[in-house]
Coordinates of C-alpha atoms in Angstrom, one line a residue:
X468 CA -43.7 17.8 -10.7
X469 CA -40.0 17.8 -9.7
X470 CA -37.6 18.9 -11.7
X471 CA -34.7 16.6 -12.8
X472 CA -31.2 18.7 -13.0
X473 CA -29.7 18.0 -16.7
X474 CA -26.9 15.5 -16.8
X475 CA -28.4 13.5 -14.1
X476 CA -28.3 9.8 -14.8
X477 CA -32.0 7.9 -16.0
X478 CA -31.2 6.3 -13.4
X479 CA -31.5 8.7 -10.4
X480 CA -33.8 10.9 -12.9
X481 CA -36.6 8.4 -12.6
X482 CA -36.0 7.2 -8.6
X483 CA -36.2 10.6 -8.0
X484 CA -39.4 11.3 -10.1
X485 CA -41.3 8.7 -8.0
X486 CA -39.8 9.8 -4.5
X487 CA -37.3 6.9 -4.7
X488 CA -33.3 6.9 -3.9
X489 CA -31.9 5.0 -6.6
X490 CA -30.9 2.2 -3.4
X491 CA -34.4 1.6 -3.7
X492 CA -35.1 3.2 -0.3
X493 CA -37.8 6.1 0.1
X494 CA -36.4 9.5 0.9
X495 CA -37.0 12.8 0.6
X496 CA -34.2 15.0 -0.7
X497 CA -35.6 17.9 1.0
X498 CA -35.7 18.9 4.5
X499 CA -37.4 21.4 6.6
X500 CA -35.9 24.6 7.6
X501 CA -36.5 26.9 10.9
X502 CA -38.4 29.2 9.1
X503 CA -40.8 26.4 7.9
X504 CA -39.4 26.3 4.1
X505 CA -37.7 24.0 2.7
X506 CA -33.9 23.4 1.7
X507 CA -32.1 20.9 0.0
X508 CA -30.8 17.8 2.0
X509 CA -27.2 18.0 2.1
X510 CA -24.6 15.0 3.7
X511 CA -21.7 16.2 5.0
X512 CA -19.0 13.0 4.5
X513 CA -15.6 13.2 6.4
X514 CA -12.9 11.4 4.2
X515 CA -9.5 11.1 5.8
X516 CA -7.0 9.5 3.0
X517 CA -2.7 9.6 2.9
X518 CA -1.4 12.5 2.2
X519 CA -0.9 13.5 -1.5
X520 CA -3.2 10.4 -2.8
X521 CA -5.8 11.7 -4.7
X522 CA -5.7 13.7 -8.0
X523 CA -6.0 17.6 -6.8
X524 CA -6.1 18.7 -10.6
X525 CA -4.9 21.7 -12.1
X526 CA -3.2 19.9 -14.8
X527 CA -1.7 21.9 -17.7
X528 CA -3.0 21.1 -20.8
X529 CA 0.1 19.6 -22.1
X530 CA -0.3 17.0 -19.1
X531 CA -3.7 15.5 -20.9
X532 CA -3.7 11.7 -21.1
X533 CA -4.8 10.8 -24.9
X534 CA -6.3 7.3 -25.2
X535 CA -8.2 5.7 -27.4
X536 CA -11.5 6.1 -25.9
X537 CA -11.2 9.3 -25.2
X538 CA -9.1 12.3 -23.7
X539 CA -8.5 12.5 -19.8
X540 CA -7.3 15.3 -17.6
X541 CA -8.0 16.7 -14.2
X542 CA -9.4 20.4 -13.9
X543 CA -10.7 20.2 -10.6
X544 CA -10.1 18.2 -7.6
X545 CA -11.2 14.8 -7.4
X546 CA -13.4 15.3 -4.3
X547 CA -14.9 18.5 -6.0
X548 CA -15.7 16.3 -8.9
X549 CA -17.0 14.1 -6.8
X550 CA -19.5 16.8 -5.0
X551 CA -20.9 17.4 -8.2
X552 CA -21.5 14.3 -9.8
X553 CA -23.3 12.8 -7.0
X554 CA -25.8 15.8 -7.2
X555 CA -26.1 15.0 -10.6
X556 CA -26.9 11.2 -9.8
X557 CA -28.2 11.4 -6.5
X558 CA -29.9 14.3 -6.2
X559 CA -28.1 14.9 -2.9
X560 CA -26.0 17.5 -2.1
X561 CA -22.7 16.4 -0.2
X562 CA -20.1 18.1 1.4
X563 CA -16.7 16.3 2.1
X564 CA -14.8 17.1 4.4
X565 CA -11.2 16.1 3.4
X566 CA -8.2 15.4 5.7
X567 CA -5.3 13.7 5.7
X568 CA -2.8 11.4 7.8
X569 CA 1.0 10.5 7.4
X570 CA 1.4 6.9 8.6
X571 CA -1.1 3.9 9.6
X572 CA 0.0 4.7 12.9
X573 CA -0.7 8.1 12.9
X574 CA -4.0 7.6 12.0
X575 CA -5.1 5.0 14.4
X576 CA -3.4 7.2 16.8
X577 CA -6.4 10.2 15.6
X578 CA -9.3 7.4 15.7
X579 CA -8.0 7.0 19.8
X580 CA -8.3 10.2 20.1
X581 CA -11.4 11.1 19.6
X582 CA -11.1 12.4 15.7
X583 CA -14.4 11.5 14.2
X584 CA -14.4 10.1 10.2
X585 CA -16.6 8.3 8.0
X586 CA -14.8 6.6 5.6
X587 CA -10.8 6.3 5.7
X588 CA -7.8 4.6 3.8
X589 CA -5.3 2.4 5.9
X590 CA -3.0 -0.2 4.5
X591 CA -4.3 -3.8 5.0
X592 CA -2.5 -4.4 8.4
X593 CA -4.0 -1.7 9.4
X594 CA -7.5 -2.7 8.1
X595 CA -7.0 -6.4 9.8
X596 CA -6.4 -4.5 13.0
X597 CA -9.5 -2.3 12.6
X598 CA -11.5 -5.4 11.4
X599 CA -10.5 -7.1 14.5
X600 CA -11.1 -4.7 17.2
X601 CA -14.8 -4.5 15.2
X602 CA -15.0 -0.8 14.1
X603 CA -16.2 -0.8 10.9
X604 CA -19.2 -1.1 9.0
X605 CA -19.6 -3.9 6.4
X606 CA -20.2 -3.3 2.6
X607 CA -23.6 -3.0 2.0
X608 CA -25.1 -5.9 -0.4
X609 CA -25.8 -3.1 -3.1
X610 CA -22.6 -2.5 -3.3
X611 CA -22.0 -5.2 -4.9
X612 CA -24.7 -4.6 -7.7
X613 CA -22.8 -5.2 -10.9
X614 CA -26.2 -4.4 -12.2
X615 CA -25.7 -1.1 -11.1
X616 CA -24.6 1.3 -13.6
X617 CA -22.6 3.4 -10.5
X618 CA -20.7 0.5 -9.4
X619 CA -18.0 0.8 -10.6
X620 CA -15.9 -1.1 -8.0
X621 CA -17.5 -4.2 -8.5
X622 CA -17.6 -3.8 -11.7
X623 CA -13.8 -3.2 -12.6
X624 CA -12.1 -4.2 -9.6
X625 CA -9.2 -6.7 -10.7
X626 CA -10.2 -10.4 -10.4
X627 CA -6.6 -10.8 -9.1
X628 CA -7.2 -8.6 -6.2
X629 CA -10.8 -9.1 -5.8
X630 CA -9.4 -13.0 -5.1
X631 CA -6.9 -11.6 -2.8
X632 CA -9.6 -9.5 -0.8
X633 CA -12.1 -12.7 -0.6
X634 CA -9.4 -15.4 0.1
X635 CA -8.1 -13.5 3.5
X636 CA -9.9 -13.4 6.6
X637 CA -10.1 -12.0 10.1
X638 CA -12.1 -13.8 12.3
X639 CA -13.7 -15.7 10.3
X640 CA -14.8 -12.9 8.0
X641 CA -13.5 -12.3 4.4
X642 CA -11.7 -8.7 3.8
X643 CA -14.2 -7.9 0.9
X644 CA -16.7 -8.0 3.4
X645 CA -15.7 -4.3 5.3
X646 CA -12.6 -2.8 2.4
X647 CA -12.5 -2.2 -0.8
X648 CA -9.1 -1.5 -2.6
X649 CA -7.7 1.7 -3.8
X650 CA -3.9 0.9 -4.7
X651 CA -1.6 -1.6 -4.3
X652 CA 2.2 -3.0 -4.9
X653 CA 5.4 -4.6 -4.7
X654 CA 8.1 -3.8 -2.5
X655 CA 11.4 -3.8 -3.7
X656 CA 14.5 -2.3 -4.2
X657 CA 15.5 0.8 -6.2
X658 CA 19.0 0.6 -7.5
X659 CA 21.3 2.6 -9.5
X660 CA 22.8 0.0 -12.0
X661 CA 25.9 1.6 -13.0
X662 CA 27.1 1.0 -9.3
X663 CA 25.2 -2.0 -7.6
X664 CA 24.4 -5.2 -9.9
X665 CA 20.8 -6.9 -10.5
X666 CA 21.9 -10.0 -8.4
X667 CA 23.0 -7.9 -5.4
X668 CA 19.7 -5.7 -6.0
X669 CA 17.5 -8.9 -6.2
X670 CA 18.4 -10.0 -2.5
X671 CA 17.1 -8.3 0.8
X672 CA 20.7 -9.5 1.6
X673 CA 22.3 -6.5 0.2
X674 CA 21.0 -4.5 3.3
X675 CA 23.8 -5.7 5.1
X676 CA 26.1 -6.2 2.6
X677 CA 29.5 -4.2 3.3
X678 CA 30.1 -3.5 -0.3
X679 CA 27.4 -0.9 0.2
X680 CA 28.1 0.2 3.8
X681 CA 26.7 3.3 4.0
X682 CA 24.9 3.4 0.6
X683 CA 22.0 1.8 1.0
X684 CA 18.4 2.9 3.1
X685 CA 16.2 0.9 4.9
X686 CA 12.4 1.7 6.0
X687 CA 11.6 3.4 9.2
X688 CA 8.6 1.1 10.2
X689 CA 9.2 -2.5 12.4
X690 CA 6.6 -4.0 9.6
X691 CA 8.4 -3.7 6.3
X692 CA 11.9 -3.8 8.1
X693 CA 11.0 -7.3 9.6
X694 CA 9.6 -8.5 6.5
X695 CA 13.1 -7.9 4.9
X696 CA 15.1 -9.1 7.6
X697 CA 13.0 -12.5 7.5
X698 CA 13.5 -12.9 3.7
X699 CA 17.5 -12.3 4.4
X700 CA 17.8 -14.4 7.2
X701 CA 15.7 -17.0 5.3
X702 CA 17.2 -16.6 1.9
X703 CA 19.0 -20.3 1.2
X704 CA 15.1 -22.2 2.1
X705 CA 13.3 -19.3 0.3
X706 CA 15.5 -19.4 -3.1
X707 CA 16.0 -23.6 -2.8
X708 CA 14.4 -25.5 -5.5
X709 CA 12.8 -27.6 -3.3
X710 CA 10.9 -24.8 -1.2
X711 CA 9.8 -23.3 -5.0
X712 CA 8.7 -26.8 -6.3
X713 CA 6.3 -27.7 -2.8
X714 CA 3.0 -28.1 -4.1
X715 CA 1.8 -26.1 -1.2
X716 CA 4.7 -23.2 -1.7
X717 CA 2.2 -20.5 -1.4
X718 CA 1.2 -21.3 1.9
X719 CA 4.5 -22.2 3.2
X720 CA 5.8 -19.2 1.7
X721 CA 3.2 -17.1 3.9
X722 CA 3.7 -19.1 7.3
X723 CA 7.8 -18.3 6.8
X724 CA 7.5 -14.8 5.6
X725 CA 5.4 -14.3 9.1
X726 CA 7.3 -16.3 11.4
X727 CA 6.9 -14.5 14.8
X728 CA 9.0 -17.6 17.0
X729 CA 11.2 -16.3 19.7
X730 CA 14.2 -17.6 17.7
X731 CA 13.5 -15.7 14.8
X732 CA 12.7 -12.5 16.8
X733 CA 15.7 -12.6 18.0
X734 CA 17.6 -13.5 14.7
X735 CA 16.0 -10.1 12.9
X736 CA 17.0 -8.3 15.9
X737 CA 20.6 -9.3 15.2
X738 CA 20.5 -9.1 11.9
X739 CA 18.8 -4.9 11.9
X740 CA 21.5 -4.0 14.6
X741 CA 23.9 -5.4 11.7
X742 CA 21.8 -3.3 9.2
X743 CA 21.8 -0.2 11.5
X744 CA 25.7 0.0 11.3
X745 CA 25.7 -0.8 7.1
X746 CA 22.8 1.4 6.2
X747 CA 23.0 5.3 5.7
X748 CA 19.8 5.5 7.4
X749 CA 16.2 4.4 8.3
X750 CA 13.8 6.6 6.6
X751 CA 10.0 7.1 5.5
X752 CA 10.3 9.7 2.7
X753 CA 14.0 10.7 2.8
X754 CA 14.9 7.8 0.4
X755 CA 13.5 9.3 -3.2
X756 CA 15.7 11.9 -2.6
X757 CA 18.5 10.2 -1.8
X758 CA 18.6 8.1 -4.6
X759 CA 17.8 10.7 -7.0
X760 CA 20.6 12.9 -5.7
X761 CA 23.2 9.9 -5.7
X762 CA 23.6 9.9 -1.7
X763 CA 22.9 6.4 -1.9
X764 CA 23.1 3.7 -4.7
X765 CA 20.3 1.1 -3.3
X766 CA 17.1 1.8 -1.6
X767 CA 14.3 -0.2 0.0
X768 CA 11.1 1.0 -1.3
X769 CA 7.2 0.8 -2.3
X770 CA 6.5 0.3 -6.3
X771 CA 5.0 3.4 -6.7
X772 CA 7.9 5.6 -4.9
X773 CA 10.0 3.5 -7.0
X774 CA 8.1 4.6 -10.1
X775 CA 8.3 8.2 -8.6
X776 CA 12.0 7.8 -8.3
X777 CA 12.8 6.4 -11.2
X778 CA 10.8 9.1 -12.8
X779 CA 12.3 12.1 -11.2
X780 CA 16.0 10.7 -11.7
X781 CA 15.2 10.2 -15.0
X782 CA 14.5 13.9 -16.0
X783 CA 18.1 14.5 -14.8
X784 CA 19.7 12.0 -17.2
X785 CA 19.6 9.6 -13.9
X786 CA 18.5 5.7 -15.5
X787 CA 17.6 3.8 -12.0
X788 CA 16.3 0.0 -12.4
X789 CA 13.5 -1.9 -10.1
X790 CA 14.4 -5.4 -8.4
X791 CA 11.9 -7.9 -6.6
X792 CA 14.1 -9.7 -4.1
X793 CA 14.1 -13.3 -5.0
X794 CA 13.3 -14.5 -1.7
X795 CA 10.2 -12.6 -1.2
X796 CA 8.0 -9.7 -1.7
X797 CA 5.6 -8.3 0.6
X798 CA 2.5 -7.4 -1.6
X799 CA 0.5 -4.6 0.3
X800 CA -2.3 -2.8 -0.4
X801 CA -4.3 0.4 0.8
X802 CA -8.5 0.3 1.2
X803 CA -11.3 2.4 1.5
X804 CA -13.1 1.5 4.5
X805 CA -16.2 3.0 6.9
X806 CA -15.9 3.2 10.6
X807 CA -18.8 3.1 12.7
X808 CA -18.1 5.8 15.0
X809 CA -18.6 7.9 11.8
X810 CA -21.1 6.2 9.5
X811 CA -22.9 4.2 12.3
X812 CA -26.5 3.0 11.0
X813 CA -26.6 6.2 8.9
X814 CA -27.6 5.2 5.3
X815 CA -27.1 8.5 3.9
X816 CA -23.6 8.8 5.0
X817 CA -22.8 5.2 4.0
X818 CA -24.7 5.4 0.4
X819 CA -22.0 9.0 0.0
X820 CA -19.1 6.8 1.2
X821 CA -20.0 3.9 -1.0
X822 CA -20.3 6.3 -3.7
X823 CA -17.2 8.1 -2.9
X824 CA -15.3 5.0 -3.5
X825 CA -17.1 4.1 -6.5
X826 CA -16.2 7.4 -8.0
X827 CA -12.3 6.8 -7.8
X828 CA -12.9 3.4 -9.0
X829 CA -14.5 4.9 -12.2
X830 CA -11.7 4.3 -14.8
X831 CA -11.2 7.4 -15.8
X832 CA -10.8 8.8 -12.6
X833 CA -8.7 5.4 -11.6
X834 CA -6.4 6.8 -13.8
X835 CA -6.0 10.6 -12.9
X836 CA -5.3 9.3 -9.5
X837 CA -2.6 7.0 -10.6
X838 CA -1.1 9.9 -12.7
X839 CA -1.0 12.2 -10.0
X840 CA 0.6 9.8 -7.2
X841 CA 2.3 7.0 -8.8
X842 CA 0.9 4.4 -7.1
X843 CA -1.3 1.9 -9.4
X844 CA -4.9 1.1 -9.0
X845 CA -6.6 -2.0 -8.1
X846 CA -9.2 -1.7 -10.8
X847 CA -8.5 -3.0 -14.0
X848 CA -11.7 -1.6 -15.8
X849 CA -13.7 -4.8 -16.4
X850 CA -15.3 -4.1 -19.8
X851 CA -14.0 -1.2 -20.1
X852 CA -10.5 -0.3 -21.8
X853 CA -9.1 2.7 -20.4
X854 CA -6.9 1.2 -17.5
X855 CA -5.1 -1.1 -20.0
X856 CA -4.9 1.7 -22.0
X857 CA -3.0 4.1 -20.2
X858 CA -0.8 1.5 -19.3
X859 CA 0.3 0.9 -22.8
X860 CA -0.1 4.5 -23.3
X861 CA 2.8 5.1 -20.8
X862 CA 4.7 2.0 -21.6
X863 CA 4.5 0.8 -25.4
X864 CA 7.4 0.9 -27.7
X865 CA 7.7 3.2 -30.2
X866 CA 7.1 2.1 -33.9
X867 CA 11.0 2.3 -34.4
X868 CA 12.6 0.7 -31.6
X869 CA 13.8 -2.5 -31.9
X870 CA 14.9 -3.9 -28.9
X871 CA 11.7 -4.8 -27.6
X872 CA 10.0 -7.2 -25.6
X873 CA 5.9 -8.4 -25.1
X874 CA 5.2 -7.8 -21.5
X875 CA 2.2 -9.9 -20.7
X876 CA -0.1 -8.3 -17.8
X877 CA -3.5 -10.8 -18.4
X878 CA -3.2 -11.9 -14.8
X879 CA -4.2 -9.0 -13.2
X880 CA -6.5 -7.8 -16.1
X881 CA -8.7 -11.1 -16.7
X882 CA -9.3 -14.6 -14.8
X883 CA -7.8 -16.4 -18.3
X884 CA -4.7 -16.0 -18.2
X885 CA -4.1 -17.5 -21.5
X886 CA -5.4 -14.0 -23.2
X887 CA -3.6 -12.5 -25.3
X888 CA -5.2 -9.2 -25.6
X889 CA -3.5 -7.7 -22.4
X890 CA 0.7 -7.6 -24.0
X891 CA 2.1 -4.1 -24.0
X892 CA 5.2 -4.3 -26.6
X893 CA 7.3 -2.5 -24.4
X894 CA 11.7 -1.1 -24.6
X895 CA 13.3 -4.1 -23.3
X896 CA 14.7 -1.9 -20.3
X897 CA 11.2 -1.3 -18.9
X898 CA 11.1 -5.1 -17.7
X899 CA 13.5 -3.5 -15.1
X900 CA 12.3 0.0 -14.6
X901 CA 8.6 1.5 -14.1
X902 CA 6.5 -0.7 -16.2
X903 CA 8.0 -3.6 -13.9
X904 CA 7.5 -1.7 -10.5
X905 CA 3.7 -0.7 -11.4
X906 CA 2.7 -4.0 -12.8
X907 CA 5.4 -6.8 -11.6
X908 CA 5.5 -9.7 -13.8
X909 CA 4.0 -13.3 -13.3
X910 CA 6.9 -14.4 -11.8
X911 CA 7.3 -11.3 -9.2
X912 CA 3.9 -12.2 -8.1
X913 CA 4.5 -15.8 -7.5
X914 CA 7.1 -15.3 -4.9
X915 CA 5.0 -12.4 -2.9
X916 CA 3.1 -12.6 0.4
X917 CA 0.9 -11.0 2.7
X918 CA 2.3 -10.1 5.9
X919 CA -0.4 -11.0 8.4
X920 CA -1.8 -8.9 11.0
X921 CA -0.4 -10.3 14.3
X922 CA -1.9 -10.5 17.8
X923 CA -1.2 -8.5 20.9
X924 CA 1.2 -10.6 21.8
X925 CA 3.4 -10.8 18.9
X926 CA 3.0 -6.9 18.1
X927 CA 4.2 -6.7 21.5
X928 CA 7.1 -8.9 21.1
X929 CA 8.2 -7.2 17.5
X930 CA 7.5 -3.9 19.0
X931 CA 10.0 -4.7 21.8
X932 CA 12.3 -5.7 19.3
X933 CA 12.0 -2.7 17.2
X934 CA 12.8 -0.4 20.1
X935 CA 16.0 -2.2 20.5
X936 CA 17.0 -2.1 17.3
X937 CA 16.4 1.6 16.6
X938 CA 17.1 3.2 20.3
X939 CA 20.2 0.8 21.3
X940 CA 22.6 -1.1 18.9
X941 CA 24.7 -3.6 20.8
X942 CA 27.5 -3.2 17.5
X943 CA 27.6 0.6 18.3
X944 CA 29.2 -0.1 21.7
X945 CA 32.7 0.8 21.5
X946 CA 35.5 -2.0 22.5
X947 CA 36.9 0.0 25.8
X948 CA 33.1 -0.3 27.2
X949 CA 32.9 -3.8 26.9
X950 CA 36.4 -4.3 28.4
X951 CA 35.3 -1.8 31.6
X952 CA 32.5 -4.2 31.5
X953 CA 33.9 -7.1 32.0
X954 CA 36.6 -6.0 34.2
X955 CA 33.9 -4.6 36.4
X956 CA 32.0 -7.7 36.3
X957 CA 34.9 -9.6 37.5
X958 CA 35.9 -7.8 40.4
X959 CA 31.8 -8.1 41.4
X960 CA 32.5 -11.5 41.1
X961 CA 36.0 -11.6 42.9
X962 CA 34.5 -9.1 45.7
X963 CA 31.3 -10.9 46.2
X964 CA 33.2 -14.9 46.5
X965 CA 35.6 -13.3 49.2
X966 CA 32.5 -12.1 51.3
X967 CA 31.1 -15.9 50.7
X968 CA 34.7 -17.0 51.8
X969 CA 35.0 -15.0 54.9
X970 CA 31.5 -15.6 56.2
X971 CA 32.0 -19.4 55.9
X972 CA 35.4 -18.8 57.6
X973 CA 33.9 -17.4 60.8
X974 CA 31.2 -19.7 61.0

C-alpha cells in the first residue's frame, strides 16, 4: 500500500492510492533507476518571469499582512513554496528552474536564440506576437475545471479581465485560449502636485508642454511612447463630447488609439522630436528615482511604479498624486504562458506549469506577490475574500478621519456592478494617489484601450520611426547647419543649370 505524505490534499491522496494523477491520467510517480531501484519522478520546469516579480520572502515579522481571514506573510520564496506544495498535492517532485528577463524584447530576443523555457511572462503585445507566429501551447480543458479544488485561476480570476482575455483575438483565436493573467494596469502620469496641476497632469499633452521643459520623462520603448503621442496629437476628437457620447466609442476609441496611417506616423514622429527637446529624458527605470528625488516634477509611468513611487516619496515626507490622461489610457497586462519548444506534448511539464500559475493565482499568494512588487493582480478571489481584503486593508479610512470618500471597486470584483459589498471608505486624497493607480476608477477604465499587436509591416514602419526619433532629431540641428545647407543646395542648383546652359549653347 502507498503511503500518502500528510498535508496532501484528499484529492491527490486518493488519485494517488489508485495509481491515478489527479488530471485523471494513469501515471506512475516512480521511475526506474540505473541500478534497477526505484526513485521518485521528479519534473524539472524552467520559468522565466520579469525581473523582481514574484514574492522572494524573507519578510520581517512586522511586514505580516493581518486580514480578516487570516494572517499572511512570506517566509520562503514563492517558487520554493511552490516546490513543496505540489509534492504535497501531486505527489511529484518538481524542480523549477527560475530566470529572469528585463524587457519583452529582451526576452523574445533569448527565445531566437536558442534559450529553452517552459512557461514564461510577456506583456500582451508580446503574447499576440507569440500567439501569431504559433509558439505556444493552448490551455488545457482542465484548466479550466472550476470544479477543481487547485484551480484557482479559473476560479478567482476577475470577470473584468477574464472578459478582456475572451473578447480579444489573434487569428481567429481568443487570448484565454494560450495566457492566463498575472498583473495588470493603467498607465499614467505621476506628478508632484505642488508644482504641476491635475489638468496639466491629466493630458499626454504636458509631454511637450514648455512650462515643464526639461522636467518631465517619457518611456524608452516605441510602444508606450506612440500610444502617448497618438492620445496628444488626438486630444480635441478624444475629449469631444461627441466622440464620448458615440454609441460605438469603445471601438472607435481602439481603432484611433492604434492608428498606424502614414499621416499619423509621421505626425508622432514630429510630435516625439518635439518631446525629445522638452523632456529630461527617455527612460525605463530611471524615472522612480527621478521623481522621488525631485529631478523631475511629471513622469510617464506604469500603475504599479506609480504606486512604488508614490510609496517611496512618501516615506520622505514627498506626497505625489496619480493622473489618467483624459484622452486615453493604454490598459496592459502581463500573462503566464507555455511555449512549445519547452512544454511540447509533455503532460507532466504542462500539468507543473498549469499548476505553477495556479499557485500565484491562489489568493493568498495573489497577494504576497502584489506586496512585494506593486503591481496588482488580475484575480479578484471569486468566493473568496482575501483580495478585497487587502485592498481595504491598505486603503480604508481610519475610524477618525473625516474627509472621506466610498471608492466603489464592484467592477472588477463581480459581473453586478450594482454591488455594494465591494466600497472601501477610503482618505479623500487616495482617489488621486495609490488606491487610484492600483484600482482606477469606473471612469478611468471607460476611456482605456488595448494597443493591438501590429503586423510586419506596421512594426516596421513604427520601428523606422522610432529610430528617427531617438538616433536623429531634426529640432536639435543647429540654425548655421541649415543655413550651410541651403546655401550649398543653391550653388548645386546654380552650378548644375549653368552646365545645362552651356551644353545647350554649344549644341
Amino acid at each position: 500500500m502507498k503511503k500518502i505524505k500528510i498535508g496532501m490534499t484528499l484529492a491527490a491522496a486518493v488519485a494517488l492510492a489508485v495509481g491515478m494523477n489527479p488530471f485523471g491520467s494513469l501515471y506512475d510517480s516512480r521511475v526506474c533507476a540505473e541500478d534497477g531501484t526505484t526513485a521518485a519522478k521528479e519534473v524539472t520546469l524552467r520559468v522565466c518571469n520579469w525581473e523582481e516579480y514574484i514574492d522572494l520572502g524573507d519578510w520581517d515579522e512586522e511586514e505580516t499582512i493581518d486580514l480578516e481571514s487570516g494572517d499572511i506573510i512570506g517566509e520562503n520564496s514563492m517558487v520554493e513554496d511552490f516546490e513543496q506544495w505540489y509534492y504535497e498535492t501531486y505527489g511529484v517532485k518538481v524542480k523549477v528552474e527560475y530566470s529572469t528577463f528585463g524587457t519583452n524584447e529582451d526576452l523574445y530576443n533569448m527565445l531566437t536564440l536558442g534559450d529553452v523555457y517552459d512557461i514564461v511572462c510577456p506583456s500582451e503585445y508580446m503574447i499576440m506576437k507569440l500567439m501569431a507566429e504559433d509558439k505556444l501551447v493552448p490551455l488545457s480543458e482542465h484548466f479550466f475545471d472550476t470544479s477543481d479544488e487547485n484551480n484557482y485561476y479559473s476560479k478567482g480570476v476577475s470577470p473584468y479581465i477574464r472578459n478582456i482575455f475572451e473578447k480579444n483575438e489573434i487569428n481567429g483565436e481568443a487570448w484565454s485560449k494560450y495566457a492566463a493573467g498575472y498583473m495588470w494596469g493603467l498607465t499614467g502620469i505621476v506628478y508632484n502636485p505642488e508644482e504641476v496641476s491635475e489638468e496639466d497632469a491629466s493630458s499626454w499633452k504636458i509631454l511637450d508642454n514648455p512650462d515643464y521643459k526639461r522636467q518631465v520623462t517619457i518611456k524608452d520603448n516605441v510602444r508606450d511612447s506612440y500610444f502617448a503621442a497618438v492620445g496628444a496629437l488626438k486630444s480635441d476628437l478624444l475629449t469631444s463630447e461627441s466622440f464620448r457620447n458615440d454609441p460605438d466609442y469603445r471601438q472607435k476609441l481602439v481603432d484611433e488609439m492604434n492608428d498606424t496611417s502614414p499621416e499619423t506616423i509621421q505626425a508622432v514622429q514630429d510630435y516625439l522630436q518635439d518631446v525629445k527637446n522638452n523632456a529630461y529624458s527617455f527612460e525605463t527605470d530611471s524615472g522612480k528615482a527621478d521623481m522621488i528625488t525631485g529631478k523631475v516634477l511629471a513622469n510617464y509611468q506604469w500603475s504599479g511604479d506609480a504606486v512604488y513611487t508614490m510609496d517611496q516619496a512618501e516615506e520622505d515626507g514627498v506626497f505625489l498624486d496619480y493622473a489618467v490622461p483624459e484622452e486615453s489610457t493604454n490598459i496592459y497586462f502581463d500573462g503566464w504562458v507555455m511555449l512549445k519548444n519547452g512544454v511540447g506534448e509533455d503532460k507532466d511539464k504542462q500539468q507543473a506549469a498549469e499548476a505553477f500559475i495556479n499557485f500565484n493565482s491562489r489568493p493568498d499568494n495573489a497577494i504576497r506577490n502584489m506586496y512585494y512588487i506593486g503591481y496588482t493582480s488580475v484575480i479578484s478571489g471569486g468566493d473568496d475574500p482575501r483580495i478585497f481584503e487587502y485592498a481595504d486593508w491598505n486603503y480604508s479610512a481610519e475610524d477618525e478621519e473625516e474627509d472621506t470618500v466610498d471608492y466603489d471597486l464592484a467592477y472588477f470584483f463581480t459581473e453586478d456592478t450594482d454591488s455594494e459589498d465591494y466600497i472601501i471608505t477610503a482618505p479623500a486624497e487616495q482617489v488621486k494617489r495609490q488606491l487610484y493607480a492600483q484600482y482606477p476608477d469606473a471612469d478611468a477604465m471607460d476611456r482605456s484601450s488595448i494597443m493591438i499587436y501590429f503586423d510586419e509591416k506596421q512594426n516596421q514602419d513604427i520601428n523606422q520611426m522610432w529610430v528617427s526619433v531617438r538616433c536623429f532629431n531634426i529640432h536639435d540641428v543647429p540654425v548655421w547647419i541649415w543655413t550651410i545647407t541651403i546655401i550649398l543646395g543653391i550653388v548645386i542648383l546654380v552650378c548644375a543649370a549653368r552646365k545645362v546652359m552651356k551644353k545647350h549653347t554649344r549644341n
